[in-house]
Coordinates of N, CA, C and O and ligand atoms in Angstrom, one line a residue:
M1 N 199.3 -4.8 128.4 CA 200.0 -6.1 128.7 C 200.6 -6.0 130.1 O 201.3 -5.0 130.4
V2 N 200.3 -7.0 130.9 CA 200.8 -7.0 132.2 C 202.2 -7.7 132.3 O 202.4 -8.7 131.7
D3 N 203.1 -7.0 132.9 CA 204.5 -7.5 133.0 C 204.5 -8.4 134.3 O 204.4 -7.9 135.4
I4 N 204.7 -9.7 134.1 CA 204.7 -10.6 135.2 C 206.1 -10.8 135.7 O 207.0 -11.3 135.0
V5 N 206.3 -10.4 137.0 CA 207.6 -10.7 137.6 C 207.6 -12.1 138.1 O 206.8 -12.5 138.9
R6 N 208.6 -12.9 137.7 CA 208.7 -14.3 138.2 C 209.6 -14.3 139.4 O 210.8 -13.9 139.4
F7 N 209.1 -14.8 140.5 CA 209.8 -14.9 141.7 C 210.4 -16.3 141.9 O 210.0 -17.3 141.3
C8 N 211.5 -16.3 142.7 CA 212.1 -17.6 143.1 C 211.0 -18.5 143.7 O 210.1 -18.0 144.4
R9 N 211.2 -19.8 143.5 CA 210.1 -20.7 144.0 C 210.5 -21.4 145.3 O 209.7 -22.2 145.8
S10 N 211.7 -21.1 145.8 CA 212.1 -21.8 147.0 C 211.2 -21.3 148.2 O 210.9 -20.2 148.3
R11 N 211.0 -22.2 149.2 CA 210.3 -21.9 150.4 C 211.0 -22.5 151.6 O 211.7 -23.5 151.5
K12 N 210.8 -21.8 152.7 CA 211.4 -22.3 154.0 C 210.3 -22.1 155.0 O 209.8 -21.0 155.2
D13 N 209.9 -23.2 155.7 CA 208.8 -23.1 156.7 C 207.6 -22.4 156.1 O 206.9 -21.7 156.8
G14 N 207.3 -22.7 154.8 CA 206.1 -22.1 154.2 C 206.3 -20.7 153.7 O 205.4 -20.2 153.0
R15 N 207.4 -20.0 154.0 CA 207.6 -18.7 153.5 C 208.3 -18.7 152.2 O 209.3 -19.4 152.1
R16 N 207.9 -17.9 151.3 CA 208.4 -17.9 150.0 C 209.6 -17.0 149.8 O 209.5 -15.8 150.4
C17 N 210.6 -17.4 149.1 CA 211.7 -16.5 148.8 C 211.2 -15.3 148.0 O 210.4 -15.5 147.1
T18 N 211.6 -14.1 148.4 CA 211.1 -12.9 147.8 C 212.1 -12.4 146.8 O 211.9 -11.3 146.2
R19 N 213.2 -13.2 146.5 CA 214.1 -12.7 145.4 C 213.6 -13.2 144.1 O 212.7 -14.0 144.0
H20 N 214.2 -12.6 143.0 CA 213.8 -13.0 141.7 C 214.2 -14.4 141.3 O 215.1 -15.0 141.9
L21 N 213.5 -14.9 140.4 CA 213.7 -16.2 139.8 C 215.2 -16.3 139.3 O 215.7 -15.3 138.8
D22 N 215.8 -17.4 139.6 CA 217.2 -17.6 139.2 C 218.2 -16.7 139.8 O 219.3 -16.4 139.2
H23 N 217.9 -16.2 141.0 CA 218.9 -15.3 141.6 C 220.1 -16.1 142.1 O 220.0 -17.3 142.2
L24 N 221.1 -15.5 142.4 CA 222.3 -16.1 143.0 C 222.3 -16.0 144.5 O 221.6 -15.2 145.1
G25 N 223.1 -16.9 145.1 CA 223.2 -16.9 146.6 C 222.0 -17.4 147.3 O 221.2 -18.2 146.8
L26 N 222.0 -17.1 148.6 CA 221.0 -17.7 149.5 C 219.6 -17.1 149.2 O 219.4 -16.0 148.7
H27 N 218.6 -18.0 149.5 CA 217.2 -17.5 149.4 C 216.9 -16.6 150.6 O 217.5 -16.8 151.7
R28 N 215.9 -15.8 150.4 CA 215.7 -14.8 151.5 C 214.2 -14.4 151.6 O 213.5 -14.2 150.6
H29 N 213.7 -14.4 152.8 CA 212.3 -13.8 153.1 C 212.5 -13.0 154.3 O 212.7 -13.4 155.4
R30 N 212.5 -11.7 154.1 CA 212.8 -10.7 155.2 C 214.1 -11.1 155.8 O 215.1 -11.2 155.1
A31 N 214.2 -11.3 157.1 CA 215.4 -11.5 157.8 C 215.9 -13.0 157.7 O 217.0 -13.3 158.1
V32 N 215.0 -13.8 157.2 CA 215.3 -15.3 157.1 C 216.0 -15.6 155.8 O 215.5 -15.2 154.8
M33 N 217.1 -16.3 155.9 CA 217.9 -16.7 154.7 C 218.1 -18.2 154.8 O 218.2 -18.8 155.9
W34 N 218.1 -18.9 153.7 CA 218.3 -20.3 153.6 C 219.0 -20.7 152.3 O 218.9 -20.0 151.3
A35 N 219.5 -21.9 152.4 CA 220.1 -22.5 151.2 C 219.2 -23.6 150.6 O 218.3 -24.0 151.3
D36 N 219.5 -24.0 149.4 CA 218.6 -25.1 148.8 C 218.5 -26.3 149.7 O 217.5 -26.9 149.8
A37 N 219.6 -26.7 150.3 CA 219.6 -27.9 151.1 C 218.6 -27.9 152.2 O 218.1 -28.9 152.7
T38 N 218.3 -26.7 152.8 CA 217.3 -26.7 153.9 C 216.0 -26.1 153.5 O 215.1 -25.8 154.3
A39 N 215.7 -25.9 152.2 CA 214.4 -25.4 151.7 C 213.4 -26.5 151.9 O 213.7 -27.7 152.1
D40 N 212.1 -26.1 151.9 CA 211.0 -27.0 152.0 C 211.0 -28.0 150.8 O 211.4 -27.5 149.7
P41 N 210.5 -29.2 151.0 CA 210.3 -30.0 149.8 C 209.4 -29.4 148.8 O 208.5 -28.7 149.2
P42 N 209.5 -29.7 147.5 CA 208.7 -29.0 146.5 C 207.3 -29.4 146.5 O 206.4 -28.7 146.0
T43 N 206.9 -30.5 147.1 CA 205.5 -31.0 147.1 C 204.7 -30.1 148.0 O 205.1 -29.8 149.1
C44 N 203.6 -29.5 147.5 CA 202.8 -28.6 148.2 C 202.1 -29.4 149.4 O 201.5 -30.5 149.1
P45 N 202.1 -28.8 150.6 CA 201.4 -29.5 151.7 C 199.9 -29.6 151.5 O 199.2 -30.3 152.2
G46 N 199.4 -28.9 150.5 CA 197.9 -28.9 150.2 C 197.6 -30.2 149.3 O 196.4 -30.4 149.1
S47 N 198.6 -30.9 148.9 CA 198.3 -32.1 148.0 C 197.4 -33.1 148.8 O 197.7 -33.4 150.0
G48 N 196.4 -33.6 148.2 CA 195.5 -34.6 148.8 C 194.4 -34.0 149.7 O 193.7 -34.7 150.3
A49 N 194.4 -32.6 149.9 CA 193.4 -32.0 150.7 C 192.0 -32.2 150.0 O 191.9 -32.1 148.8
V50 N 191.0 -32.3 150.9 CA 189.6 -32.4 150.3 C 189.3 -31.1 149.7 O 189.5 -30.0 150.3
A51 N 188.7 -31.1 148.5 CA 188.4 -29.9 147.8 C 187.2 -30.1 146.9 O 186.9 -31.2 146.5
A52 N 186.5 -29.0 146.7 CA 185.4 -29.0 145.7 C 185.9 -28.1 144.5 O 186.7 -27.2 144.7
P53 N 185.3 -28.4 143.4 CA 185.6 -27.5 142.2 C 185.3 -26.0 142.5 O 184.3 -25.7 143.1
A54 N 186.2 -25.2 142.1 CA 186.1 -23.7 142.4 C 185.0 -23.2 141.5 O 184.7 -23.7 140.4
E55 N 184.4 -22.1 142.0 CA 183.3 -21.4 141.3 C 183.9 -20.9 139.9 O 184.9 -20.1 140.0
P56 N 183.3 -21.2 138.8 CA 183.9 -20.8 137.6 C 183.6 -19.3 137.2 O 182.6 -18.8 137.6
S57 N 184.5 -18.7 136.5 CA 184.3 -17.4 135.9 C 183.4 -17.6 134.7 O 183.2 -18.8 134.2
P58 N 182.9 -16.5 134.1 CA 182.0 -16.7 132.9 C 182.7 -17.4 131.8 O 182.0 -18.1 131.0
D59 N 184.0 -17.4 131.7 CA 184.6 -18.1 130.6 C 184.9 -19.5 130.9 O 185.5 -20.2 130.2
G60 N 184.5 -20.0 132.1 CA 184.7 -21.4 132.5 C 185.9 -21.7 133.3 O 186.0 -22.7 133.9
Y61 N 186.8 -20.7 133.3 CA 188.0 -20.9 134.2 C 187.6 -21.0 135.6 O 186.7 -20.3 136.1
P62 N 188.1 -21.9 136.5 CA 189.2 -22.8 136.2 C 188.9 -24.2 135.8 O 189.6 -25.1 136.0
H63 N 187.7 -24.4 135.1 CA 187.4 -25.6 134.5 C 187.4 -26.8 135.4 O 188.0 -27.9 135.2
G64 N 186.7 -26.6 136.6 CA 186.5 -27.8 137.5 C 187.7 -28.0 138.4 O 187.6 -28.9 139.2
R65 N 188.7 -27.2 138.3 CA 189.8 -27.4 139.3 C 189.5 -26.8 140.6 O 188.5 -26.0 140.7
G66 N 190.2 -27.1 141.7 CA 189.9 -26.6 143.0 C 191.1 -25.8 143.5 O 192.2 -25.9 143.1
L67 N 190.7 -24.8 144.3 CA 191.7 -23.9 144.9 C 192.5 -24.5 146.0 O 191.9 -25.0 147.0
C68 N 193.8 -24.6 145.9 CA 194.7 -25.0 147.0 C 194.9 -23.8 147.9 O 195.5 -22.8 147.4
R69 N 194.6 -24.0 149.2 CA 194.8 -22.8 150.1 C 196.2 -22.7 150.6 O 196.6 -21.8 151.2
E70 N 197.0 -23.7 150.3 CA 198.4 -23.6 150.6 C 199.2 -22.8 149.6 O 200.1 -22.0 150.0
C71 N 199.0 -23.0 148.4 CA 199.8 -22.4 147.3 C 199.0 -21.4 146.5 O 199.6 -20.8 145.5
S72 N 197.7 -21.3 146.7 CA 196.9 -20.3 146.0 C 196.9 -20.6 144.5 O 196.8 -19.7 143.7
R73 N 196.9 -21.9 144.2 CA 196.8 -22.3 142.7 C 195.6 -23.2 142.5 O 195.1 -23.7 143.5
L74 N 195.2 -23.3 141.3 CA 194.1 -24.1 141.0 C 194.6 -25.4 140.5 O 195.3 -25.5 139.5
I75 N 194.2 -26.5 141.2 CA 194.7 -27.8 141.0 C 193.7 -28.8 140.6 O 192.5 -28.7 141.1
P76 N 194.0 -29.7 139.7 CA 193.0 -30.7 139.3 C 192.5 -31.5 140.5 O 193.3 -31.8 141.4
I77 N 191.3 -31.9 140.5 CA 190.7 -32.7 141.6 C 190.6 -34.1 141.2 O 190.1 -34.4 140.1
E78 N 191.1 -35.0 142.0 CA 190.9 -36.4 141.8 C 190.1 -37.0 142.9 O 190.5 -37.0 144.1
T79 N 188.9 -37.6 142.6 CA 188.0 -38.2 143.6 C 187.9 -37.3 144.8 O 188.1 -37.8 145.9
G80 N 187.6 -36.1 144.6 CA 187.3 -35.2 145.8 C 188.5 -34.6 146.5 O 188.3 -33.9 147.5
R81 N 189.7 -34.9 146.0 CA 190.9 -34.4 146.7 C 191.8 -33.7 145.7 O 191.8 -34.1 144.5
L82 N 192.6 -32.8 146.1 CA 193.5 -32.1 145.2 C 194.6 -33.1 144.8 O 195.1 -33.8 145.6
A83 N 194.9 -33.1 143.5 CA 195.9 -34.0 143.0 C 197.3 -33.6 143.6 O 197.5 -32.4 144.0
S84 N 198.2 -34.5 143.7 CA 199.5 -34.2 144.2 C 200.2 -33.2 143.3 O 200.2 -33.3 142.1
H85 N 200.7 -32.1 143.9 CA 201.3 -31.1 143.1 C 202.4 -30.4 143.9 O 202.5 -30.5 145.1
D86 N 203.3 -29.7 143.2 CA 204.4 -29.0 143.8 C 203.9 -27.6 144.2 O 202.8 -27.1 143.7
S87 N 204.6 -27.0 145.1 CA 204.2 -25.7 145.6 C 204.2 -24.6 144.5 O 203.6 -23.6 144.6
S88 N 205.0 -24.9 143.5 CA 205.0 -24.0 142.4 C 205.2 -24.8 141.1 O 205.7 -25.9 141.2
D89 N 204.8 -24.3 140.0 CA 204.8 -25.0 138.8 C 205.7 -24.3 137.8 O 205.3 -23.3 137.3
A90 N 206.8 -24.9 137.5 CA 207.8 -24.3 136.6 C 207.2 -24.2 135.2 O 207.7 -23.3 134.4
G91 N 206.3 -25.0 134.9 CA 205.7 -25.0 133.5 C 204.5 -24.2 133.4 O 203.9 -24.2 132.3
E92 N 204.1 -23.4 134.4 CA 202.9 -22.6 134.3 C 203.1 -21.5 133.3 O 204.0 -20.8 133.3
S93 N 202.1 -21.4 132.4 CA 202.2 -20.4 131.4 C 201.9 -19.0 131.9 O 201.1 -18.9 132.9
P94 N 202.4 -18.0 131.3 CA 202.0 -16.6 131.7 C 200.5 -16.4 131.6 O 199.9 -15.7 132.5
E95 N 199.8 -17.1 130.7 CA 198.4 -16.9 130.6 C 197.7 -17.5 131.8 O 196.8 -16.9 132.4
E96 N 198.2 -18.7 132.2 CA 197.6 -19.3 133.4 C 197.8 -18.4 134.6 O 196.9 -18.2 135.4
T97 N 199.0 -17.8 134.7 CA 199.2 -17.0 135.9 C 198.3 -15.8 135.9 O 197.7 -15.4 136.9
M98 N 198.0 -15.2 134.7 CA 197.1 -14.1 134.6 C 195.7 -14.4 134.9 O 195.0 -13.8 135.7
W99 N 195.3 -15.6 134.4 CA 193.9 -16.0 134.6 C 193.7 -16.3 136.1 O 192.7 -16.0 136.7
R100 N 194.7 -16.9 136.7 CA 194.6 -17.3 138.1 C 194.5 -16.0 138.9 O 193.7 -15.9 139.9
R101 N 195.3 -15.0 138.6 CA 195.3 -13.8 139.4 C 193.9 -13.1 139.2 O 193.3 -12.6 140.2
E102 N 193.4 -13.1 138.0 CA 192.1 -12.5 137.8 C 191.0 -13.2 138.6 O 190.1 -12.6 139.2
W103 N 191.1 -14.6 138.5 CA 190.1 -15.4 139.2 C 190.2 -15.1 140.7 O 189.2 -14.9 141.4
L104 N 191.4 -15.0 141.3 CA 191.6 -14.8 142.7 C 191.0 -13.4 143.1 O 190.4 -13.2 144.1
N105 N 191.3 -12.4 142.2 CA 190.7 -11.1 142.5 C 189.2 -11.1 142.5 O 188.6 -10.4 143.3
T106 N 188.6 -11.9 141.7 CA 187.2 -11.9 141.6 C 186.6 -12.7 142.7 O 185.6 -12.3 143.4
H107 N 187.2 -13.8 143.0 CA 186.5 -14.8 143.9 C 187.2 -14.7 145.3 O 186.6 -15.2 146.3
G108 N 188.4 -14.2 145.4 CA 189.0 -14.1 146.7 C 189.1 -15.4 147.4 O 189.4 -16.4 146.8
W109 N 188.9 -15.4 148.7 CA 189.0 -16.6 149.5 C 187.7 -17.1 149.8 O 187.4 -17.6 150.9
Ligands
ZN1 ZN1 215.3 -17.9 146.3
ZN2 ZN1 199.0 -26.3 146.7

């Protein structure tokens, strides 16, 4: 069983906070620190990007979704473009996280 560490989802200038989920105090990425008020908006800049369905694994994952190169997640495609989505998905299941990591390991960029 893989123990998945959940990281904080805040971003600043595209850099992701490297502290743990639900940490206290300022967000931090190396020497850069920021507060919620100055964090990036949650909508991923990859929303609406032209995309093709990603190559499926033998089990069918990711089921026609496309890879967002901004947030490295697999996003539903609507008429040839990535659906609007946040940079991180609070509702993502641990299974989805594991499948996605496996898929990325196999297919890379
Ligand atoms: Zn943070
Ligand atoms: Zn994205």
